[in-house]
PDB file of C-alpha atoms in Angstrom:
ATOM      1  CA  MET L   1      25.619 -11.238 -18.264  1.00  0.00           C
ATOM      2  CA  GLY L   2      21.934 -10.511 -17.728  1.00  0.00           C
ATOM      3  CA  MET L   3      19.955  -7.293 -17.576  1.00  0.00           C
ATOM      4  CA  LYS L   4      19.962  -4.746 -14.788  1.00  0.00           C
ATOM      5  CA  ILE L   5      16.325  -4.269 -13.815  1.00  0.00           C
ATOM      6  CA  GLY L   6      15.103  -1.528 -11.499  1.00  0.00           C
ATOM      7  CA  TYR L   7      12.104  -1.620  -9.194  1.00  0.00           C
ATOM      8  CA  VAL L   8      10.557   1.635  -7.955  1.00  0.00           C
ATOM      9  CA  ARG L   9       7.606   2.012  -5.577  1.00  0.00           C
ATOM     10  CA  VAL L  10       5.783   4.869  -3.913  1.00  0.00           C
ATOM     11  CA  SER L  11       2.848   4.368  -1.567  1.00  0.00           C
ATOM     12  CA  THR L  12       0.246   6.474  -3.372  1.00  0.00           C
ATOM     13  CA  LYS L  13      -0.519   7.698  -6.886  1.00  0.00           C
ATOM     14  CA  GLU L  14       0.082  11.268  -5.720  1.00  0.00           C
ATOM     15  CA  GLN L  15       3.677  10.614  -4.640  1.00  0.00           C
ATOM     16  CA  ASN L  16       6.522  11.324  -7.031  1.00  0.00           C
ATOM     17  CA  THR L  17       8.848   8.617  -8.367  1.00  0.00           C
ATOM     18  CA  ILE L  18      11.398  10.944 -10.005  1.00  0.00           C
ATOM     19  CA  ARG L  19      14.063  10.601  -7.288  1.00  0.00           C
ATOM     20  CA  GLN L  20      13.978   6.801  -7.486  1.00  0.00           C
ATOM     21  CA  GLU L  21      13.818   6.847 -11.300  1.00  0.00           C
ATOM     22  CA  GLU L  22      16.899   9.085 -11.453  1.00  0.00           C
ATOM     23  CA  LEU L  23      18.724   6.653  -9.176  1.00  0.00           C
ATOM     24  CA  MET L  24      17.790   3.789 -11.510  1.00  0.00           C
ATOM     25  CA  LYS L  25      19.238   5.750 -14.472  1.00  0.00           C
ATOM     26  CA  ALA L  26      22.423   6.460 -12.504  1.00  0.00           C
ATOM     27  CA  LEU L  27      22.734   2.762 -11.662  1.00  0.00           C
ATOM     28  CA  GLY L  28      22.302   1.808 -15.317  1.00  0.00           C
ATOM     29  CA  ALA L  29      18.957   0.009 -15.033  1.00  0.00           C
ATOM     30  CA  GLU L  30      17.921  -1.082 -18.521  1.00  0.00           C
ATOM     31  CA  LYS L  31      14.294  -1.682 -17.584  1.00  0.00           C
ATOM     32  CA  VAL L  32      12.377  -0.153 -14.669  1.00  0.00           C
ATOM     33  CA  TYR L  33       9.103  -1.336 -13.114  1.00  0.00           C
ATOM     34  CA  ILE L  34       7.114   1.265 -11.145  1.00  0.00           C
ATOM     35  CA  ASP L  35       4.281   0.615  -8.670  1.00  0.00           C
ATOM     36  CA  ARG L  36       2.241   3.392  -7.108  1.00  0.00           C
ATOM     37  CA  MET L  37       0.614   1.588  -4.213  1.00  0.00           C
ATOM     38  CA  SER L  38       1.242   0.398  -0.678  1.00  0.00           C
ATOM     39  CA  GLY L  39       4.008  -2.123  -0.192  1.00  0.00           C
ATOM     40  CA  LYS L  40       1.930  -4.164   2.240  1.00  0.00           C
ATOM     41  CA  ASP L  41       0.096  -5.693  -0.706  1.00  0.00           C
ATOM     42  CA  MET L  42       2.134  -8.311  -2.575  1.00  0.00           C
ATOM     43  CA  GLU L  43      -0.281  -8.178  -5.507  1.00  0.00           C
ATOM     44  CA  ARG L  44       1.446  -5.120  -6.944  1.00  0.00           C
ATOM     45  CA  PRO L  45       1.047  -5.381 -10.734  1.00  0.00           C
ATOM     46  CA  GLU L  46       4.496  -4.108 -11.728  1.00  0.00           C
ATOM     47  CA  LEU L  47       6.225  -6.213  -9.066  1.00  0.00           C
ATOM     48  CA  GLN L  48       4.430  -9.279 -10.415  1.00  0.00           C
ATOM     49  CA  ARG L  49       5.386  -8.372 -14.006  1.00  0.00           C
ATOM     50  CA  MET L  50       9.000  -7.914 -12.971  1.00  0.00           C
ATOM     51  CA  MET L  51       9.106 -11.204 -11.068  1.00  0.00           C
ATOM     52  CA  ALA L  52       7.700 -12.982 -14.141  1.00  0.00           C
ATOM     53  CA  TYR L  53      10.114 -11.181 -16.487  1.00  0.00           C
ATOM     54  CA  VAL L  54      13.481 -11.694 -14.761  1.00  0.00           C
ATOM     55  CA  ARG L  55      15.796 -14.404 -16.085  1.00  0.00           C
ATOM     56  CA  GLU L  56      18.922 -16.171 -14.907  1.00  0.00           C
ATOM     57  CA  GLY L  57      21.841 -13.749 -14.686  1.00  0.00           C
ATOM     58  CA  ASP L  58      19.660 -10.644 -14.259  1.00  0.00           C
ATOM     59  CA  LEU L  59      20.170  -8.156 -11.443  1.00  0.00           C
ATOM     60  CA  VAL L  60      17.219  -6.529  -9.668  1.00  0.00           C
ATOM     61  CA  VAL L  61      18.117  -3.243  -8.028  1.00  0.00           C
ATOM     62  CA  THR L  62      15.967  -1.076  -5.767  1.00  0.00           C
ATOM     63  CA  GLU L  63      16.540   2.089  -3.779  1.00  0.00           C
ATOM     64  CA  SER L  64      15.857   0.400  -0.439  1.00  0.00           C
ATOM     65  CA  ILE L  65      14.352  -2.786   0.914  1.00  0.00           C
ATOM     66  CA  SER L  66      11.306  -0.827   2.150  1.00  0.00           C
ATOM     67  CA  ARG L  67      10.475  -0.021  -1.498  1.00  0.00           C
ATOM     68  CA  PHE L  68      10.632  -3.738  -2.359  1.00  0.00           C
ATOM     69  CA  ALA L  69       8.767  -5.318   0.587  1.00  0.00           C
ATOM     70  CA  ARG L  70       7.194  -4.150   3.835  1.00  0.00           C
ATOM     71  CA  ASN L  71       7.939  -7.110   6.065  1.00  0.00           C
ATOM     72  CA  THR L  72      10.667  -9.685   6.514  1.00  0.00           C
ATOM     73  CA  LYS L  73       8.529 -12.613   5.376  1.00  0.00           C
ATOM     74  CA  ASP L  74       7.614 -10.937   2.055  1.00  0.00           C
ATOM     75  CA  LEU L  75      11.153  -9.647   1.541  1.00  0.00           C
ATOM     76  CA  LEU L  76      12.755 -13.019   2.095  1.00  0.00           C
ATOM     77  CA  GLY L  77      10.081 -14.714  -0.034  1.00  0.00           C
ATOM     78  CA  LEU L  78      10.719 -12.376  -2.963  1.00  0.00           C
ATOM     79  CA  VAL L  79      14.491 -12.729  -2.667  1.00  0.00           C
ATOM     80  CA  GLU L  80      14.119 -16.520  -2.502  1.00  0.00           C
ATOM     81  CA  GLN L  81      12.062 -16.453  -5.718  1.00  0.00           C
ATOM     82  CA  LEU L  82      14.780 -14.375  -7.358  1.00  0.00           C
ATOM     83  CA  GLN L  83      17.508 -16.708  -6.131  1.00  0.00           C
ATOM     84  CA  LYS L  84      15.647 -19.752  -7.521  1.00  0.00           C
ATOM     85  CA  LYS L  85      15.781 -18.024 -10.902  1.00  0.00           C
ATOM     86  CA  LYS L  86      19.489 -17.227 -10.265  1.00  0.00           C
ATOM     87  CA  VAL L  87      18.750 -13.494 -10.189  1.00  0.00           C
ATOM     88  CA  ARG L  88      20.764 -11.205  -7.894  1.00  0.00           C
ATOM     89  CA  PHE L  89      19.087  -8.580  -5.700  1.00  0.00           C
ATOM     90  CA  VAL L  90      20.764  -5.327  -4.665  1.00  0.00           C
ATOM     91  CA  SER L  91      19.321  -2.708  -2.317  1.00  0.00           C
ATOM     92  CA  GLN L  92      21.241   0.516  -2.870  1.00  0.00           C
ATOM     93  CA  LYS L  93      20.461   2.323   0.403  1.00  0.00           C
ATOM     94  CA  GLU L  94      21.418  -0.573   2.664  1.00  0.00           C
ATOM     95  CA  ASN L  95      24.250  -1.708   0.356  1.00  0.00           C
ATOM     96  CA  ILE L  96      22.892  -5.252   0.269  1.00  0.00           C
ATOM     97  CA  ASP L  97      23.916  -7.681  -2.461  1.00  0.00           C
ATOM     98  CA  THR L  98      22.474 -11.205  -2.268  1.00  0.00           C
ATOM     99  CA  ASP L  99      25.521 -12.588  -4.048  1.00  0.00           C
ATOM    100  CA  THR L 100      27.503 -12.323  -0.817  1.00  0.00           C
ATOM    101  CA  PRO L 101      26.980 -14.173   2.493  1.00  0.00           C
ATOM    102  CA  ALA L 102      27.187 -10.830   4.325  1.00  0.00           C
ATOM    103  CA  GLY L 103      24.557  -9.414   1.970  1.00  0.00           C
ATOM    104  CA  LYS L 104      22.206 -12.314   2.678  1.00  0.00           C
ATOM    105  CA  PHE L 105      22.691 -11.869   6.420  1.00  0.00           C
ATOM    106  CA  MET L 106      22.199  -8.089   6.257  1.00  0.00           C
ATOM    107  CA  LEU L 107      19.064  -8.563   4.180  1.00  0.00           C
ATOM    108  CA  THR L 108      17.525 -10.601   6.992  1.00  0.00           C
ATOM    109  CA  VAL L 109      18.641  -8.117   9.669  1.00  0.00           C
ATOM    110  CA  PHE L 110      17.424  -5.014   7.809  1.00  0.00           C
ATOM    111  CA  GLY L 111      14.132  -6.701   6.979  1.00  0.00           C
ATOM    112  CA  ALA L 112      13.566  -7.522  10.660  1.00  0.00           C
ATOM    113  CA  VAL L 113      14.497  -3.988  11.768  1.00  0.00           C
ATOM    114  CA  ALA L 114      12.178  -2.424   9.169  1.00  0.00           C
ATOM    115  CA  GLU L 115       9.328  -4.678  10.304  1.00  0.00           C
ATOM    116  CA  LEU L 116       9.979  -3.788  13.959  1.00  0.00           C
ATOM    117  CA  GLU L 117       9.895  -0.076  13.136  1.00  0.00           C
ATOM    118  CA  ARG L 118       6.550  -0.468  11.313  1.00  0.00           C
ATOM    119  CA  GLU L 119       5.157  -2.289  14.364  1.00  0.00           C
ATOM    120  CA  TYR L 120       6.331   0.586  16.586  1.00  0.00           C
ATOM    121  CA  ILE L 121       4.662   3.079  14.252  1.00  0.00           C
ATOM    122  CA  ARG L 122       1.372   1.123  14.333  1.00  0.00           C
ATOM    123  CA  GLN L 123       1.563   0.888  18.122  1.00  0.00           C
ATOM    124  CA  ARG L 124       2.211   4.635  18.506  1.00  0.00           C
ATOM    125  CA  GLN L 125      -0.598   5.384  16.061  1.00  0.00           C
ATOM    126  CA  LYS L 126      -3.016   3.170  18.001  1.00  0.00           C
ATOM    127  CA  GLU L 127      -2.009   4.782  21.302  1.00  0.00           C
ATOM    128  CA  GLY L 128      -2.431   8.261  19.799  1.00  0.00           C
ATOM    129  CA  ILE L 129      -5.886   7.398  18.501  1.00  0.00           C
ATOM    130  CA  GLU L 130      -6.930   6.059  21.917  1.00  0.00           C
ATOM    131  CA  ILE L 131      -5.788   9.281  23.605  1.00  0.00           C
ATOM    132  CA  ALA L 132      -7.537  11.414  20.970  1.00  0.00           C
ATOM    133  CA  LYS L 133     -10.747   9.378  21.445  1.00  0.00           C
ATOM    134  CA  THR L 134     -10.713   9.919  25.228  1.00  0.00           C
ATOM    135  CA  GLN L 135     -10.282  13.660  24.589  1.00  0.00           C
ATOM    136  CA  GLY L 136     -13.101  13.649  22.057  1.00  0.00           C
ATOM    137  CA  LYS L 137     -10.768  14.746  19.253  1.00  0.00           C
ATOM    138  CA  TYR L 138     -10.880  11.593  17.136  1.00  0.00           C
ATOM    139  CA  LYS L 139     -14.007  10.823  15.185  1.00  0.00           C
ATOM    140  CA  GLY L 140     -12.601   8.220  12.789  1.00  0.00           C
ATOM    141  CA  ARG L 141     -12.667   8.257   9.035  1.00  0.00           C
ATOM    142  CA  PRO L 142     -15.642  10.166   7.610  1.00  0.00           C
ATOM    143  CA  PRO L 143     -18.195   7.877   5.963  1.00  0.00           C
ATOM    144  CA  LYS L 144     -17.892   7.518   2.190  1.00  0.00           C
ATOM    145  CA  ASP L 145     -20.545   9.371   0.225  1.00  0.00           C
ATOM    146  CA  LEU L 146     -22.530   6.821  -1.796  1.00  0.00           C
ATOM    147  CA  PRO L 147     -25.158   8.758  -3.820  1.00  0.00           C
ATOM    148  CA  GLU L 148     -26.016   5.680  -5.941  1.00  0.00           C
ATOM    149  CA  PHE L 149     -26.434   3.344  -2.968  1.00  0.00           C
ATOM    150  CA  GLU L 150     -30.273   3.111  -3.035  1.00  0.00           C
ATOM    151  CA  GLU L 151     -30.330   2.332  -6.769  1.00  0.00           C
ATOM    152  CA  VAL L 152     -27.598  -0.317  -6.458  1.00  0.00           C
ATOM    153  CA  TYR L 153     -29.171  -1.728  -3.288  1.00  0.00           C
ATOM    154  CA  THR L 154     -32.540  -2.102  -5.072  1.00  0.00           C
ATOM    155  CA  LYS L 155     -30.928  -3.955  -7.995  1.00  0.00           C
ATOM    156  CA  TRP L 156     -29.117  -6.229  -5.545  1.00  0.00           C
ATOM    157  CA  LYS L 157     -32.245  -6.837  -3.436  1.00  0.00           C
ATOM    158  CA  ASN L 158     -34.221  -7.705  -6.602  1.00  0.00           C
ATOM    159  CA  GLY L 159     -31.542 -10.205  -7.604  1.00  0.00           C
ATOM    160  CA  GLU L 160     -30.505  -8.230 -10.701  1.00  0.00           C
ATOM    161  CA  ILE L 161     -26.867  -7.998  -9.577  1.00  0.00           C
ATOM    162  CA  THR L 162     -24.635  -9.812  -7.103  1.00  0.00           C
ATOM    163  CA  ALA L 163     -23.174  -8.291  -3.942  1.00  0.00           C
ATOM    164  CA  ALA L 164     -19.741  -8.475  -5.582  1.00  0.00           C
ATOM    165  CA  LEU L 165     -20.939  -6.455  -8.563  1.00  0.00           C
ATOM    166  CA  ALA L 166     -22.777  -3.995  -6.307  1.00  0.00           C
ATOM    167  CA  SER L 167     -19.695  -3.390  -4.174  1.00  0.00           C
ATOM    168  CA  ARG L 168     -17.502  -2.972  -7.286  1.00  0.00           C
ATOM    169  CA  HIS L 169     -19.963  -0.457  -8.728  1.00  0.00           C
ATOM    170  CA  LEU L 170     -19.962   1.529  -5.477  1.00  0.00           C
ATOM    171  CA  GLN L 171     -16.159   1.131  -5.153  1.00  0.00           C
ATOM    172  CA  ILE L 172     -16.375  -0.324  -1.653  1.00  0.00           C
ATOM    173  CA  SER L 173     -15.504  -3.721  -0.223  1.00  0.00           C
ATOM    174  CA  ARG L 174     -18.141  -6.421  -0.053  1.00  0.00           C
ATOM    175  CA  SER L 175     -18.086  -6.318   3.762  1.00  0.00           C
ATOM    176  CA  THR L 176     -18.709  -2.545   3.624  1.00  0.00           C
ATOM    177  CA  PHE L 177     -21.588  -3.149   1.201  1.00  0.00           C
ATOM    178  CA  TYR L 178     -23.184  -5.634   3.618  1.00  0.00           C
ATOM    179  CA  ARG L 179     -22.651  -3.247   6.561  1.00  0.00           C
ATOM    180  CA  LYS L 180     -24.192  -0.333   4.602  1.00  0.00           C
ATOM    181  CA  THR L 181     -27.055  -2.642   3.580  1.00  0.00           C
ATOM    182  CA  ALA L 182     -27.743  -3.557   7.227  1.00  0.00           C
ATOM    183  CA  GLU L 183     -27.630   0.140   8.238  1.00  0.00           C
ATOM    184  CA  TYR L 184     -29.964   1.086   5.372  1.00  0.00           C
ATOM    185  CA  GLU L 185     -32.429  -1.712   6.189  1.00  0.00           C
ATOM    186  CA  SER L 186     -32.496  -0.803   9.897  1.00  0.00           C
ATOM    187  CA  ARG L 187     -33.253   2.838   8.990  1.00  0.00           C
ATOM    188  CA  MET L 188     -36.049   1.733   6.641  1.00  0.00           C
ATOM    189  CA  ALA L 189     -37.622  -0.637   9.194  1.00  0.00           C
TER     190      ALA L 189
END
């Protein structure tokens, strides 16, 4: 008999994991991996550690499939990886156990329903933003304050640092760095 391994995830660092951690204790999880980041990214460090750690005969348990993966493709991919290692997956909320044919079927159904609901949420959000824009109530995300931009820009322009290093230093994406660079250069012209 293998280990019972718990996986806990919340979407942001500010959210609390206590409820899920207590559930893992109640379920007898011997080891628990906790991520504090969006589930849409599969490069979650603790998820990756857990997937590398599990061994044949282990059981991975999570509160719900939405804590494990955000879309059907990712969910089924993760479960397939677990099954290749002969590791069971159980989602407590949906009462899904991949050891049973019904559990495998329900996993697919719940994953599809969860993905559909997220699509509905995105669609409603987009529609709400469009309405707010027409009413002049939506201004978008406020621009990020970058007090060190000129100094970093100068180093980049002089070839002292790369765009990748500049964007890392400013804690923005490379595409945002290039956009801010273009805006800055057009103001200076």
